[in-house]
PDB file of C-alpha atoms and ligand atoms in Angstrom:
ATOM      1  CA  UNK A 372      -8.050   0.377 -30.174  1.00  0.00           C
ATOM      2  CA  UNK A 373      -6.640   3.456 -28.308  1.00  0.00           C
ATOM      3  CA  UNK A 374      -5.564   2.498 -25.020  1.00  0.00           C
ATOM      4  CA  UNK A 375      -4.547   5.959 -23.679  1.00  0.00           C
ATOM      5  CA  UNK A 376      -8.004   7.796 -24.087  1.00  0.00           C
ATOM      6  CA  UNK A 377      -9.441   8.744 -21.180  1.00  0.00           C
ATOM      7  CA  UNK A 378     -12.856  10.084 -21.930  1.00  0.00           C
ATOM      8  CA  UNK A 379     -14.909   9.079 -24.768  1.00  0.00           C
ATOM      9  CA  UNK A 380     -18.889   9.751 -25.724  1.00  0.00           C
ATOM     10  CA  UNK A 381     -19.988   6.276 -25.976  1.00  0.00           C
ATOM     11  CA  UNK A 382     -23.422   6.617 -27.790  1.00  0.00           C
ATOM     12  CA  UNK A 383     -23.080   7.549 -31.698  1.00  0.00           C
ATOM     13  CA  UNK A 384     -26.130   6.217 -32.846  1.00  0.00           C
ATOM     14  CA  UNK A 385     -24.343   4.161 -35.170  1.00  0.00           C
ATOM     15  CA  UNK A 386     -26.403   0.690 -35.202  1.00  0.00           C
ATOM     16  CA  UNK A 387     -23.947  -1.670 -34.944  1.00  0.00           C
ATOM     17  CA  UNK A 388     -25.907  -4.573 -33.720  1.00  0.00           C
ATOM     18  CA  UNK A 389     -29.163  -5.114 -35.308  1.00  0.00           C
ATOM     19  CA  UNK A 390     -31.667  -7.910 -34.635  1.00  0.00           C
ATOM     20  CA  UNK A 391     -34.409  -8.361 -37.000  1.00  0.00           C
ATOM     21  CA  UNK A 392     -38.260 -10.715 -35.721  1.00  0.00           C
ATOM     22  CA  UNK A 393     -35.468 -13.604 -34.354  1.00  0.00           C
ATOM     23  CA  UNK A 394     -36.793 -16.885 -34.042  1.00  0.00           C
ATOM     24  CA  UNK A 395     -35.025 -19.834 -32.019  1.00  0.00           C
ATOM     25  CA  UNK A 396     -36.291 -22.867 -32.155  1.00  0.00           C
ATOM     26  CA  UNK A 397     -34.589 -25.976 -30.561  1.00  0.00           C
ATOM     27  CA  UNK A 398     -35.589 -29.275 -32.343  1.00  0.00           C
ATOM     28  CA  UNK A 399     -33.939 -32.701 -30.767  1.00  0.00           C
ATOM     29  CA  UNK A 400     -35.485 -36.228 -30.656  1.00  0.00           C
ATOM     30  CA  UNK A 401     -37.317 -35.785 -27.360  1.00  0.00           C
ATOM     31  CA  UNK A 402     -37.752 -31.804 -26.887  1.00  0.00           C
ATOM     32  CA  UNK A 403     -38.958 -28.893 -29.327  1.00  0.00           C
ATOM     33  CA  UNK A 404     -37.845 -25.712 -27.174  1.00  0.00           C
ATOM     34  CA  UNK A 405     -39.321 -21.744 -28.800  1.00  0.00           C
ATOM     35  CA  UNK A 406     -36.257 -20.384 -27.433  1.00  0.00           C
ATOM     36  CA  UNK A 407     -37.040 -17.162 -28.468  1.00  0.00           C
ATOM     37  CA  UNK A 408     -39.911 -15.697 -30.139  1.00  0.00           C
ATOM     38  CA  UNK A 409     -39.687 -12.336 -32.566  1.00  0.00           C
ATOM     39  CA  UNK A 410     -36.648 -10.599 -30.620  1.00  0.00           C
ATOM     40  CA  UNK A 411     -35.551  -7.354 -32.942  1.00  0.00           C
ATOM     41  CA  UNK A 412     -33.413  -5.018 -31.198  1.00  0.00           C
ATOM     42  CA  UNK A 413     -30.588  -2.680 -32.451  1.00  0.00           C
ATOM     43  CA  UNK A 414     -27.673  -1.662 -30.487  1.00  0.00           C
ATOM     44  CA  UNK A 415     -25.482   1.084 -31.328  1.00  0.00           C
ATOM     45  CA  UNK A 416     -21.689   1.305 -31.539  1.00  0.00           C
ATOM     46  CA  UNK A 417     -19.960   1.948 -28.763  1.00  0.00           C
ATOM     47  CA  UNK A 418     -23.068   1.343 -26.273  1.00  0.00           C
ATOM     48  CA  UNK A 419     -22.919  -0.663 -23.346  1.00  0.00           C
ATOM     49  CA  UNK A 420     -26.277  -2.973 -23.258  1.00  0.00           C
ATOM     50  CA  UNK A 421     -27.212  -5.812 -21.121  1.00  0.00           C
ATOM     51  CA  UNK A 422     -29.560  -8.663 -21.611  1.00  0.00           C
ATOM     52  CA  UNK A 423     -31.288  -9.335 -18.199  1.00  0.00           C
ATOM     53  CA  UNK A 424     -33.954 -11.624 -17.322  1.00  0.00           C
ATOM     54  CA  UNK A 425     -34.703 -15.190 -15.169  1.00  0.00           C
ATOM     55  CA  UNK A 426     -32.802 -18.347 -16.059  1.00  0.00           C
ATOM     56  CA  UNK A 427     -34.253 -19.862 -19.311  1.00  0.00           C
ATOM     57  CA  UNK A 428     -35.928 -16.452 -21.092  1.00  0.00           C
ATOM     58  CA  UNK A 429     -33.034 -17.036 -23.295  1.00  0.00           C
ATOM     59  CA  UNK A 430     -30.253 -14.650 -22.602  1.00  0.00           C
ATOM     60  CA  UNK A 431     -27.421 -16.990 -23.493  1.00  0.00           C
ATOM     61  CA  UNK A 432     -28.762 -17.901 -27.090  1.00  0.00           C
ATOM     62  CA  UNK A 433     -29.433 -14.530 -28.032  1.00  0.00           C
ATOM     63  CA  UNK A 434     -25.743 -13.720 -27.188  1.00  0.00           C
ATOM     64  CA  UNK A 435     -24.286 -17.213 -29.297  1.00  0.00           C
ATOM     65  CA  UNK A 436     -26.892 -15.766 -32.351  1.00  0.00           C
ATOM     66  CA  UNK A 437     -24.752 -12.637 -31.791  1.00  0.00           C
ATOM     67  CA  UNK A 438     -21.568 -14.417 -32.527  1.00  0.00           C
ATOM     68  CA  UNK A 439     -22.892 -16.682 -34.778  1.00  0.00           C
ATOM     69  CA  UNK A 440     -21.924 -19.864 -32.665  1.00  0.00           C
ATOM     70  CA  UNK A 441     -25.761 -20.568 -33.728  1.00  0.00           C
ATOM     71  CA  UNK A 442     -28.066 -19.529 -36.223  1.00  0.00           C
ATOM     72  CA  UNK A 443     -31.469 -18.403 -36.300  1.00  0.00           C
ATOM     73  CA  UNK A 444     -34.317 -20.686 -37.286  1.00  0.00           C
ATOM     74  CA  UNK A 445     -36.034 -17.501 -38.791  1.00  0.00           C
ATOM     75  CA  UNK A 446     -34.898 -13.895 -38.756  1.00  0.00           C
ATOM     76  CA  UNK A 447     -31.731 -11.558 -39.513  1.00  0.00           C
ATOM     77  CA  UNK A 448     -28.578 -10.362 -37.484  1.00  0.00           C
ATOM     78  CA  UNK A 449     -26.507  -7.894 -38.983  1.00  0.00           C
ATOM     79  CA  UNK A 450     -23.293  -6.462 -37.311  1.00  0.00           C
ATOM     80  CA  UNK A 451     -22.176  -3.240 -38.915  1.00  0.00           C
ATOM     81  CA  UNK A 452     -24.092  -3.681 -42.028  1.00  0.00           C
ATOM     82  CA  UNK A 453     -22.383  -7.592 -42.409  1.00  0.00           C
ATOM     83  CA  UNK A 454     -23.961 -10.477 -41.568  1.00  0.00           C
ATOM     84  CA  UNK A 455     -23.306 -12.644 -38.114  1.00  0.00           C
ATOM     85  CA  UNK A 456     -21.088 -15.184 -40.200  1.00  0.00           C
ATOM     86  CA  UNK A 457     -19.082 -11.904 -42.088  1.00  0.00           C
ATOM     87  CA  UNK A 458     -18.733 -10.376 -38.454  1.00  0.00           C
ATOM     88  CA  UNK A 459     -17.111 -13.523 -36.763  1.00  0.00           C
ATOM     89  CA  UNK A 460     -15.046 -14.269 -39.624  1.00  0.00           C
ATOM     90  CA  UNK A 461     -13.408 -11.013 -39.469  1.00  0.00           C
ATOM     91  CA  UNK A 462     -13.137 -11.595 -36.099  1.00  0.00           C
ATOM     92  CA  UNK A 463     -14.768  -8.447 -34.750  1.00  0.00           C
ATOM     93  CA  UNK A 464     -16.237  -9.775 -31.673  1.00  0.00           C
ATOM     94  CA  UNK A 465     -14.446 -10.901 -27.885  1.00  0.00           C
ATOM     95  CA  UNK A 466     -16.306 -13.136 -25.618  1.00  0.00           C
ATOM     96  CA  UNK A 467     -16.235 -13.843 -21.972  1.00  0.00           C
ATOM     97  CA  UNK A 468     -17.868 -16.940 -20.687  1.00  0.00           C
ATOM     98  CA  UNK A 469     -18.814 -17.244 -17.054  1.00  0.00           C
ATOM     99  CA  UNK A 470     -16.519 -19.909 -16.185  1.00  0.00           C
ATOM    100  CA  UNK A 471     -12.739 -17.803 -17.112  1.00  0.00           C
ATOM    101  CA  UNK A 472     -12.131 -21.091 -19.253  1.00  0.00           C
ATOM    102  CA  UNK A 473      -7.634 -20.665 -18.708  1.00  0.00           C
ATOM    103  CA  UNK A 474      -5.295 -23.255 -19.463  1.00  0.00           C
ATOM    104  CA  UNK A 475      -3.861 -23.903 -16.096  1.00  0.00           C
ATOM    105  CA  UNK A 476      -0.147 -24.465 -17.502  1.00  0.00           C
ATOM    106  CA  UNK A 477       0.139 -21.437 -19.382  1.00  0.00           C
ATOM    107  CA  UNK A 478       1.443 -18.538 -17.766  1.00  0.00           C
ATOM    108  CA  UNK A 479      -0.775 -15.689 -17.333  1.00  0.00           C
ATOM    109  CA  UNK A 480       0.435 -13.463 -20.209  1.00  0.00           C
ATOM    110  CA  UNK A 481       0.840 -16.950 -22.523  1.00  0.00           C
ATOM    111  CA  UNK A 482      -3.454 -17.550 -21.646  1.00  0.00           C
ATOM    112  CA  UNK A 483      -3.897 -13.395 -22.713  1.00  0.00           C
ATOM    113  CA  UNK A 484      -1.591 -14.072 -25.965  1.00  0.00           C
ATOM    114  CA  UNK A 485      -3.533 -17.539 -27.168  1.00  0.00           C
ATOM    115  CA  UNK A 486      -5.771 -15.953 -29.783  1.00  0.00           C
ATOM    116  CA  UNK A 487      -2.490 -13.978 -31.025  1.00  0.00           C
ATOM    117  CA  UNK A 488      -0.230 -16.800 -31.188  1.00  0.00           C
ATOM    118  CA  UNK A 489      -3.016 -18.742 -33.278  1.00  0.00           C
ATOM    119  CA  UNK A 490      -3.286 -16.226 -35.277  1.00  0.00           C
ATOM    120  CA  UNK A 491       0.726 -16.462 -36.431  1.00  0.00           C
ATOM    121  CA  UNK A 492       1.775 -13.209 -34.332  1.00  0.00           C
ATOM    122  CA  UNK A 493       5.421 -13.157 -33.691  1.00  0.00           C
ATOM    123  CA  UNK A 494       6.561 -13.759 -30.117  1.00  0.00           C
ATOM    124  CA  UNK A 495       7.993 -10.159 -29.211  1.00  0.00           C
ATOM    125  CA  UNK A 496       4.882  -8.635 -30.245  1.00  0.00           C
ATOM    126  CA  UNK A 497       2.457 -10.768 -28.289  1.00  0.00           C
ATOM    127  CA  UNK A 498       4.525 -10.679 -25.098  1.00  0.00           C
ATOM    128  CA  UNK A 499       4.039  -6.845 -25.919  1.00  0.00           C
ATOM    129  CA  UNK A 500       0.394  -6.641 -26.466  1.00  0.00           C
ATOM    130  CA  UNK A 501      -0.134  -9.519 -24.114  1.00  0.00           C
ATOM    131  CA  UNK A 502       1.669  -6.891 -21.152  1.00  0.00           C
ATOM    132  CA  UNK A 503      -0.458  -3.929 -22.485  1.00  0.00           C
ATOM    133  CA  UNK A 504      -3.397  -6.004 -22.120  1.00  0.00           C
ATOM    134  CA  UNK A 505      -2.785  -7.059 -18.637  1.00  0.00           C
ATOM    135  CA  UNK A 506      -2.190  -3.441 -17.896  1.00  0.00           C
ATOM    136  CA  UNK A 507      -5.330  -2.307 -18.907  1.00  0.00           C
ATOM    137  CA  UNK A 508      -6.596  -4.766 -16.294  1.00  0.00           C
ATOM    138  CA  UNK A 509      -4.651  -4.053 -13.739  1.00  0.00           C
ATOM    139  CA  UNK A 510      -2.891  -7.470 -13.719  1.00  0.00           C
ATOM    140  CA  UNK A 511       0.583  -6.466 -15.260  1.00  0.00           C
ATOM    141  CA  UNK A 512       1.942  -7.936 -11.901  1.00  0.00           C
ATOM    142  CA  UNK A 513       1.097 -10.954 -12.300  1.00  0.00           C
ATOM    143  CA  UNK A 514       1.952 -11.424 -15.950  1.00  0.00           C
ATOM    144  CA  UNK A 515       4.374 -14.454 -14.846  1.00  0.00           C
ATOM    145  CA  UNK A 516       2.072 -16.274 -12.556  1.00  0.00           C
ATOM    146  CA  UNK A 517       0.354 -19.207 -13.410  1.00  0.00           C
ATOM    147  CA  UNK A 518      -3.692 -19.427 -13.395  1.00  0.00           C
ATOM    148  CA  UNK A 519      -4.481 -20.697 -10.262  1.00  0.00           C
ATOM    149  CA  UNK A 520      -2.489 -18.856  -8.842  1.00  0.00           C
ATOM    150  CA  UNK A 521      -4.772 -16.222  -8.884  1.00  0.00           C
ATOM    151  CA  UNK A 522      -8.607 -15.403  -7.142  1.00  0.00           C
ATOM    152  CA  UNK A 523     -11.559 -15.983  -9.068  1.00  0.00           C
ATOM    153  CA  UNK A 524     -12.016 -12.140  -9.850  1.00  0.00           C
ATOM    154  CA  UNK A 525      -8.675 -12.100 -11.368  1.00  0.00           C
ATOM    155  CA  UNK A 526      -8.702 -14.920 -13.366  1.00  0.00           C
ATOM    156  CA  UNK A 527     -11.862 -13.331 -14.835  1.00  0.00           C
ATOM    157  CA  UNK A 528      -9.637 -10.175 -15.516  1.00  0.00           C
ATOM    158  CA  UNK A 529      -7.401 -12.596 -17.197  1.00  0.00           C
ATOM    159  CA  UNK A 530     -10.137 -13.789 -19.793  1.00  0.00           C
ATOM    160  CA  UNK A 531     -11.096 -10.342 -20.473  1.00  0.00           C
ATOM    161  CA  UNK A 532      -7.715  -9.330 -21.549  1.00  0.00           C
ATOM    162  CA  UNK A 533      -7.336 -12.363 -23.859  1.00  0.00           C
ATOM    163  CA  UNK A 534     -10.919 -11.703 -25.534  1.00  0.00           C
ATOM    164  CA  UNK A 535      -9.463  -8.285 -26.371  1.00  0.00           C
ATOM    165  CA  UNK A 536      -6.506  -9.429 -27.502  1.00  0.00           C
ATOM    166  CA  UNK A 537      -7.634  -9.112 -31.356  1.00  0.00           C
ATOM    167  CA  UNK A 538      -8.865  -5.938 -30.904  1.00  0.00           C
ATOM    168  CA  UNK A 539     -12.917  -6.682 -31.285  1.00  0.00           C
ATOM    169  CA  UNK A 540     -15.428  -4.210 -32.105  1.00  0.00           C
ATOM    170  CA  UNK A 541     -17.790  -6.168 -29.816  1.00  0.00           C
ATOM    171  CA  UNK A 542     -17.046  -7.927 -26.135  1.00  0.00           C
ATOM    172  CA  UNK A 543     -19.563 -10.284 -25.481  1.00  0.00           C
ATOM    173  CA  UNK A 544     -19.868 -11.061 -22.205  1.00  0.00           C
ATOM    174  CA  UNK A 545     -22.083 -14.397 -20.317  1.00  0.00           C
ATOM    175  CA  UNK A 546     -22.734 -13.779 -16.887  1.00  0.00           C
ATOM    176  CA  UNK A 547     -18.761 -12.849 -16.317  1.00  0.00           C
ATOM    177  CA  UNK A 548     -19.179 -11.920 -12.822  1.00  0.00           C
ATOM    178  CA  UNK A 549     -21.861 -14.048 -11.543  1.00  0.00           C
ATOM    179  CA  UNK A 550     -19.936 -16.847  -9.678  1.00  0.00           C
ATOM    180  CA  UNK A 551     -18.044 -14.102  -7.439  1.00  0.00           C
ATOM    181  CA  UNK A 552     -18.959 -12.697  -4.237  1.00  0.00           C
ATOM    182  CA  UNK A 553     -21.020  -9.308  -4.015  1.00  0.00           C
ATOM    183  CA  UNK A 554     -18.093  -7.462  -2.895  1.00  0.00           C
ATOM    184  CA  UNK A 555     -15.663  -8.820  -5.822  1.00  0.00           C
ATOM    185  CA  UNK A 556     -18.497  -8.191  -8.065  1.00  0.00           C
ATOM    186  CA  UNK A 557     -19.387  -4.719  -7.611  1.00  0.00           C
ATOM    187  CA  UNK A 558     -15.517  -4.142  -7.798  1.00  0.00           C
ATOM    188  CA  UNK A 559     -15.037  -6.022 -11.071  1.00  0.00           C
ATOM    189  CA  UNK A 560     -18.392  -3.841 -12.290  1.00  0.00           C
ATOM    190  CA  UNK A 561     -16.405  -0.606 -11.936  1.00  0.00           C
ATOM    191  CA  UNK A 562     -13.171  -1.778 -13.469  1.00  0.00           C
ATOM    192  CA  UNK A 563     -14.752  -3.009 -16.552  1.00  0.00           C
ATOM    193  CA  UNK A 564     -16.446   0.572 -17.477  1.00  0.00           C
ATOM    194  CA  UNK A 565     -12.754   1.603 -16.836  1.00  0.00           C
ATOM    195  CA  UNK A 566     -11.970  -0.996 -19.310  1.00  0.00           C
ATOM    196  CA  UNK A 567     -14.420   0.169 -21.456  1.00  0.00           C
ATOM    197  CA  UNK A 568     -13.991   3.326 -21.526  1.00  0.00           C
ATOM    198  CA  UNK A 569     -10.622   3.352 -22.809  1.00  0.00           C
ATOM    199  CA  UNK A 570     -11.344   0.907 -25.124  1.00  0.00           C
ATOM    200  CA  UNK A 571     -14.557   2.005 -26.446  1.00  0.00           C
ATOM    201  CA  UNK A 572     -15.853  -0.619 -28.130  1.00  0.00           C
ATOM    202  CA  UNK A 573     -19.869  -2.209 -27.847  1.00  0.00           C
ATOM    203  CA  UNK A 574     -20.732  -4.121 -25.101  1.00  0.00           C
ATOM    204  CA  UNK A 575     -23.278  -6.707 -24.671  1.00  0.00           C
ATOM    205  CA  UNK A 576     -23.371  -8.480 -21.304  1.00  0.00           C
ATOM    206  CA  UNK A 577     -26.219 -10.851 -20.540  1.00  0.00           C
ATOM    207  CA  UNK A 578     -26.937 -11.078 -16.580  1.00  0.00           C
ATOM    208  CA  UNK A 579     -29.679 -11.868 -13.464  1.00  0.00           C
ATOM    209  CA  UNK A 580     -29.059  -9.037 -11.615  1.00  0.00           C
ATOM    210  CA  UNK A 581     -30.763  -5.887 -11.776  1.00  0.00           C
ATOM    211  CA  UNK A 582     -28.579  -3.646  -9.713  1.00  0.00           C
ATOM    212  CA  UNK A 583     -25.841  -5.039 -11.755  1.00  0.00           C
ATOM    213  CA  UNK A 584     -27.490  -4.331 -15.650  1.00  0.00           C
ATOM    214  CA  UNK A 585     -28.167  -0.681 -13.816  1.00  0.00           C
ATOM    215  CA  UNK A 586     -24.829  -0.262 -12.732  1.00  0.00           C
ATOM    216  CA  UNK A 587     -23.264  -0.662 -16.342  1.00  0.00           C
ATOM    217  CA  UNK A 588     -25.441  -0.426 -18.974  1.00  0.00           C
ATOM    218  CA  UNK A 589     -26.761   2.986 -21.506  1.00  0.00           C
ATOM    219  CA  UNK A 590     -29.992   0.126 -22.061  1.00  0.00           C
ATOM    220  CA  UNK A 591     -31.238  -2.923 -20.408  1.00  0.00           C
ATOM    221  CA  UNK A 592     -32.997  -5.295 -22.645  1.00  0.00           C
ATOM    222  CA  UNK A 593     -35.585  -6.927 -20.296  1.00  0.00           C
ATOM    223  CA  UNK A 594     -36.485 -10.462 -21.566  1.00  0.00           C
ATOM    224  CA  UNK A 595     -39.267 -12.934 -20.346  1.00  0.00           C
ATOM    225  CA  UNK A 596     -39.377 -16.802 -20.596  1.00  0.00           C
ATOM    226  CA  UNK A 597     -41.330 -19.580 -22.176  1.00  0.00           C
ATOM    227  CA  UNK A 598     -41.002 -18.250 -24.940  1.00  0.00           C
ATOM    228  CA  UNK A 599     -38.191 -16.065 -24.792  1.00  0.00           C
ATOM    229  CA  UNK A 600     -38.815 -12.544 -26.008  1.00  0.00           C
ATOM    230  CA  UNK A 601     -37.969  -8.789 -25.727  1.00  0.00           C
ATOM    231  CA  UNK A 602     -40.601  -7.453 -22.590  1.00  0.00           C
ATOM    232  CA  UNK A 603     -38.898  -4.025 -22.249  1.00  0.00           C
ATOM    233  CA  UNK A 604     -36.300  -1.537 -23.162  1.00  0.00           C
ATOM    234  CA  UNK A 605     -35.092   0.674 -20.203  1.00  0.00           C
ATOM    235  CA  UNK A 606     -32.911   3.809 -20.532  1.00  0.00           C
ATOM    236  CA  UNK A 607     -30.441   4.255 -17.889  1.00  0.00           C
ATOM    237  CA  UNK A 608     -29.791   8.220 -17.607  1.00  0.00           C
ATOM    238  CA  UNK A 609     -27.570   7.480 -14.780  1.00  0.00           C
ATOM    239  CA  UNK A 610     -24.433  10.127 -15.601  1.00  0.00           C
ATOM    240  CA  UNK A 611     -20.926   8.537 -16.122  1.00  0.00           C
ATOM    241  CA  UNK A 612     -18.726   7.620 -14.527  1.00  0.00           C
ATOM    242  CA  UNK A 613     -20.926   5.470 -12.442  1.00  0.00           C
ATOM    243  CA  UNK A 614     -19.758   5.491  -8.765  1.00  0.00           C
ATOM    244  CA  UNK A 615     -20.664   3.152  -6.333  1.00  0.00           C
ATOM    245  CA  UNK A 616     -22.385   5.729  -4.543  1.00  0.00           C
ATOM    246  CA  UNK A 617     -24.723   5.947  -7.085  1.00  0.00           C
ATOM    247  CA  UNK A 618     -25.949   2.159  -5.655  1.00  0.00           C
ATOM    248  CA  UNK A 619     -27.494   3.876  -3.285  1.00  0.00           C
ATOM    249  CA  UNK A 620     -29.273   6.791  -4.616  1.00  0.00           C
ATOM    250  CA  UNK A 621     -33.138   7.348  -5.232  1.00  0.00           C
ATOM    251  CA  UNK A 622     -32.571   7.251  -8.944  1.00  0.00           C
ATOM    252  CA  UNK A 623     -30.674   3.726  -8.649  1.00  0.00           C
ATOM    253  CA  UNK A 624     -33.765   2.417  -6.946  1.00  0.00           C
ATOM    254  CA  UNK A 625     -36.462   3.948  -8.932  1.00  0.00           C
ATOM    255  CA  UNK A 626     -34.632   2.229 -11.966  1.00  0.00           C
ATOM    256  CA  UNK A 627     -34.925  -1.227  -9.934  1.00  0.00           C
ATOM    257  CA  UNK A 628     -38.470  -0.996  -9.266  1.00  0.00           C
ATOM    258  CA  UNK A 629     -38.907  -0.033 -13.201  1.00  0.00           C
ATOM    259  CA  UNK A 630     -37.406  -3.040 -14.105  1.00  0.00           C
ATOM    260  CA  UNK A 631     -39.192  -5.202 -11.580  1.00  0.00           C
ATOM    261  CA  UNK A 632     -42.888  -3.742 -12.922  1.00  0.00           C
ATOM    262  CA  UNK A 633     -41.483  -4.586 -16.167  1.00  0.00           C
ATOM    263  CA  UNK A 634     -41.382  -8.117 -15.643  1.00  0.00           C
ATOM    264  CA  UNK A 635     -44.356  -8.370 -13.597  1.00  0.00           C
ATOM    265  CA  UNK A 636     -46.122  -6.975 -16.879  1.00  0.00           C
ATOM    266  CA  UNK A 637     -45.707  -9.987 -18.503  1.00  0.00           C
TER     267      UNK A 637
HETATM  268  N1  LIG B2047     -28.790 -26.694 -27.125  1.00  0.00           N
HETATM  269  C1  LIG B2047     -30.029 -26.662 -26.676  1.00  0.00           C
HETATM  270  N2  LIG B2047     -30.912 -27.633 -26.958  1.00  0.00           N
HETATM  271  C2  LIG B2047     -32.193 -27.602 -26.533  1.00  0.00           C
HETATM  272  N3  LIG B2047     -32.696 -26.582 -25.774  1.00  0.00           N
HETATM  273  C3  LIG B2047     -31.879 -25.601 -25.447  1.00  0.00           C
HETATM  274  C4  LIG B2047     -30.493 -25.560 -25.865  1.00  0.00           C
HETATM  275  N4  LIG B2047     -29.928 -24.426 -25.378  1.00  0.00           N
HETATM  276  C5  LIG B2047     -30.886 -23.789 -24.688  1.00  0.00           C
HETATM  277  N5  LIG B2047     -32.048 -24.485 -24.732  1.00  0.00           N
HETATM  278  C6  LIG B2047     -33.335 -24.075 -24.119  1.00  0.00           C
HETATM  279  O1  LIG B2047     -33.631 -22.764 -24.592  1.00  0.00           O
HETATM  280  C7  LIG B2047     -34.174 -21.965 -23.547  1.00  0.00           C
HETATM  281  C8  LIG B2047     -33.288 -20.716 -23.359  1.00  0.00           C
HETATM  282  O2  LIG B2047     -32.011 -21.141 -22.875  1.00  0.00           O
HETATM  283  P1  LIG B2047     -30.834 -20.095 -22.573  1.00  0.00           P
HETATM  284  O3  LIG B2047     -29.680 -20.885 -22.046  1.00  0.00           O
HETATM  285  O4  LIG B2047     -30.607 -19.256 -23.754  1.00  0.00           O
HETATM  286  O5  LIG B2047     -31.483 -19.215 -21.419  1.00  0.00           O
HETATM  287  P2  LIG B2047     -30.784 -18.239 -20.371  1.00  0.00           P
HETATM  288  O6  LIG B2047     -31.718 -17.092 -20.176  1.00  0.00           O
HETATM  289  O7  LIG B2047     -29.409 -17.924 -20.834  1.00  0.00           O
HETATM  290  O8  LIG B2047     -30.736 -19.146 -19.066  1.00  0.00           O
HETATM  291  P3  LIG B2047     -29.684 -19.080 -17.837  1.00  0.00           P
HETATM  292  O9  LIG B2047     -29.842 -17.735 -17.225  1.00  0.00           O
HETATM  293  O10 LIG B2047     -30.140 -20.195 -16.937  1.00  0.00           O
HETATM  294  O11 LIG B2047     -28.313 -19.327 -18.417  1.00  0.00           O
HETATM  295  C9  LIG B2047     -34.244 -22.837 -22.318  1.00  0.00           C
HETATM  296  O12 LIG B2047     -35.545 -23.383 -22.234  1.00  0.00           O
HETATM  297  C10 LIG B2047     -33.235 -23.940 -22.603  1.00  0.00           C
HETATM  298  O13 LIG B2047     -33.579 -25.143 -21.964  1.00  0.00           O
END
């Protein structure tokens, strides 16, 4: 991971995510949920995707099939030509949960350095990446303080830096942003493709907001409920970098009203 670059071409073409007719079926005692229903998508390296669609269409299972927290009850993921399990166990993919999930009584730069120190990384060096880390998020400052010490928008900062903290091909991210105000969150949009682009690795980051999937992503995977399954794929040839000017331009709303037709075609 270079953290100095400050211009990369994100789309190579090389697939690095590929879904193949996914099935997801939940089966308890009392409930049999078709999660989703013949999802195959492919998603290249270095792209930025997100997986957008109304509460329930299955967003959040799609993204744990990703990092093999679950498996498929029919169907193949491969992640650069490995399976799910191969991918996680070589530890190529970062997640971010909605909730920042920190341990209060670590210090911020101990909560970055957790998945070194489990990993058996000496102390010097994981202060060292853990301050580089922090950097790249703009929250060297605060390296010392404790958790909630900081706003909500940081602490999400925080959880960031420790899911890149071994370096993942992949960040995975669950509605990151979603329990911030607007203004915090169209902030925190623009810093992470700052992020991003120095670190240029593959993002997938599932979402409810359209303005927000625009704002980031190459593609939007459009997904509809009951059961859960791909409705559209929609380009975004919105130039980089994205500028929150661009919120407001014709293009920016054409884009929303493609979306919005796309799930009113299902
Ligand atoms: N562990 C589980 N057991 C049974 N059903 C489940 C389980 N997890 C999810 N489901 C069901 O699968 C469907 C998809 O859920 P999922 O959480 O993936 O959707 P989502 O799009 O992420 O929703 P939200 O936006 O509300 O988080 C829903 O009907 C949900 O109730």
């Amino acid at each position: 991971m270079s953290l100095t670059a400050s211009t990369v071409t994100h789309q190579t073409h090389i697939p690095e995510i590929q879904l193949n007719n996914i099935e997801m079926r939940y089966s308890t005692d009392t409930a049999d949920v078709l999660a989703l229903h013949q999802v195959s998508l492919d998603i290249a390296k270095g792209e930025f995707v997100s997986l957008l669609g109304p509460s329930g269409c299955g967003k959040t299972t799609l993204l744990r099939l990703m990092a093999d927290l679950i498996q498929p009850t029919n169907g193949t993921i491969h992640v650069a030509g490995k399976t799910a399990k191969e991918a996680r166990l070589s530890q190529k993919y970062g997640i971010v949960f909605q909730s920042p999930v920190l341990y209060d009584w670590r210090k911020v730069k101990q909560n970055v350095a957790l998945p070194l120190e489990l990993t058996g990384v000496s102390k010097s060096e994981r202060e060292r990446k853990a301050l580089e880390l922090l950097e790249l998020v703009g929250l060297e400052k605060f390296a010392d303080q404790y958790p909630w010490q900081l706003s909500g928008g940081m602490q999400q900062r925080v959880a960031i830096a420790r899911a890149l903290a071994m370096e993942p091909e992949i960040l995975l991210m669950d509605e990151p942003f979603s329990a911030l105000d607007e203004f915090s969150r169209e902030r925190l949009n623009e810093e992470l493709l700052s992020v991003w682009n120095k670190i240029q690795n593959t993002i997938v980051f599932v979402t409810h907001s359209i303005p927000e999937s625009i704002f980031l992503s190459d593609r939007v995977f459009v997904l509809s409920p009951h059961p859960g399954r791909l409705s559209a794929v929609v380009e975004i040839p919105l130039p980089r970098p994205r500028t929150q000017e661009m919120r407001n331009s014709p293009e920016f709303f054409e884009l929303i009203a493609q979306i919005r037709d796309s799930f009113e075609g299902v």
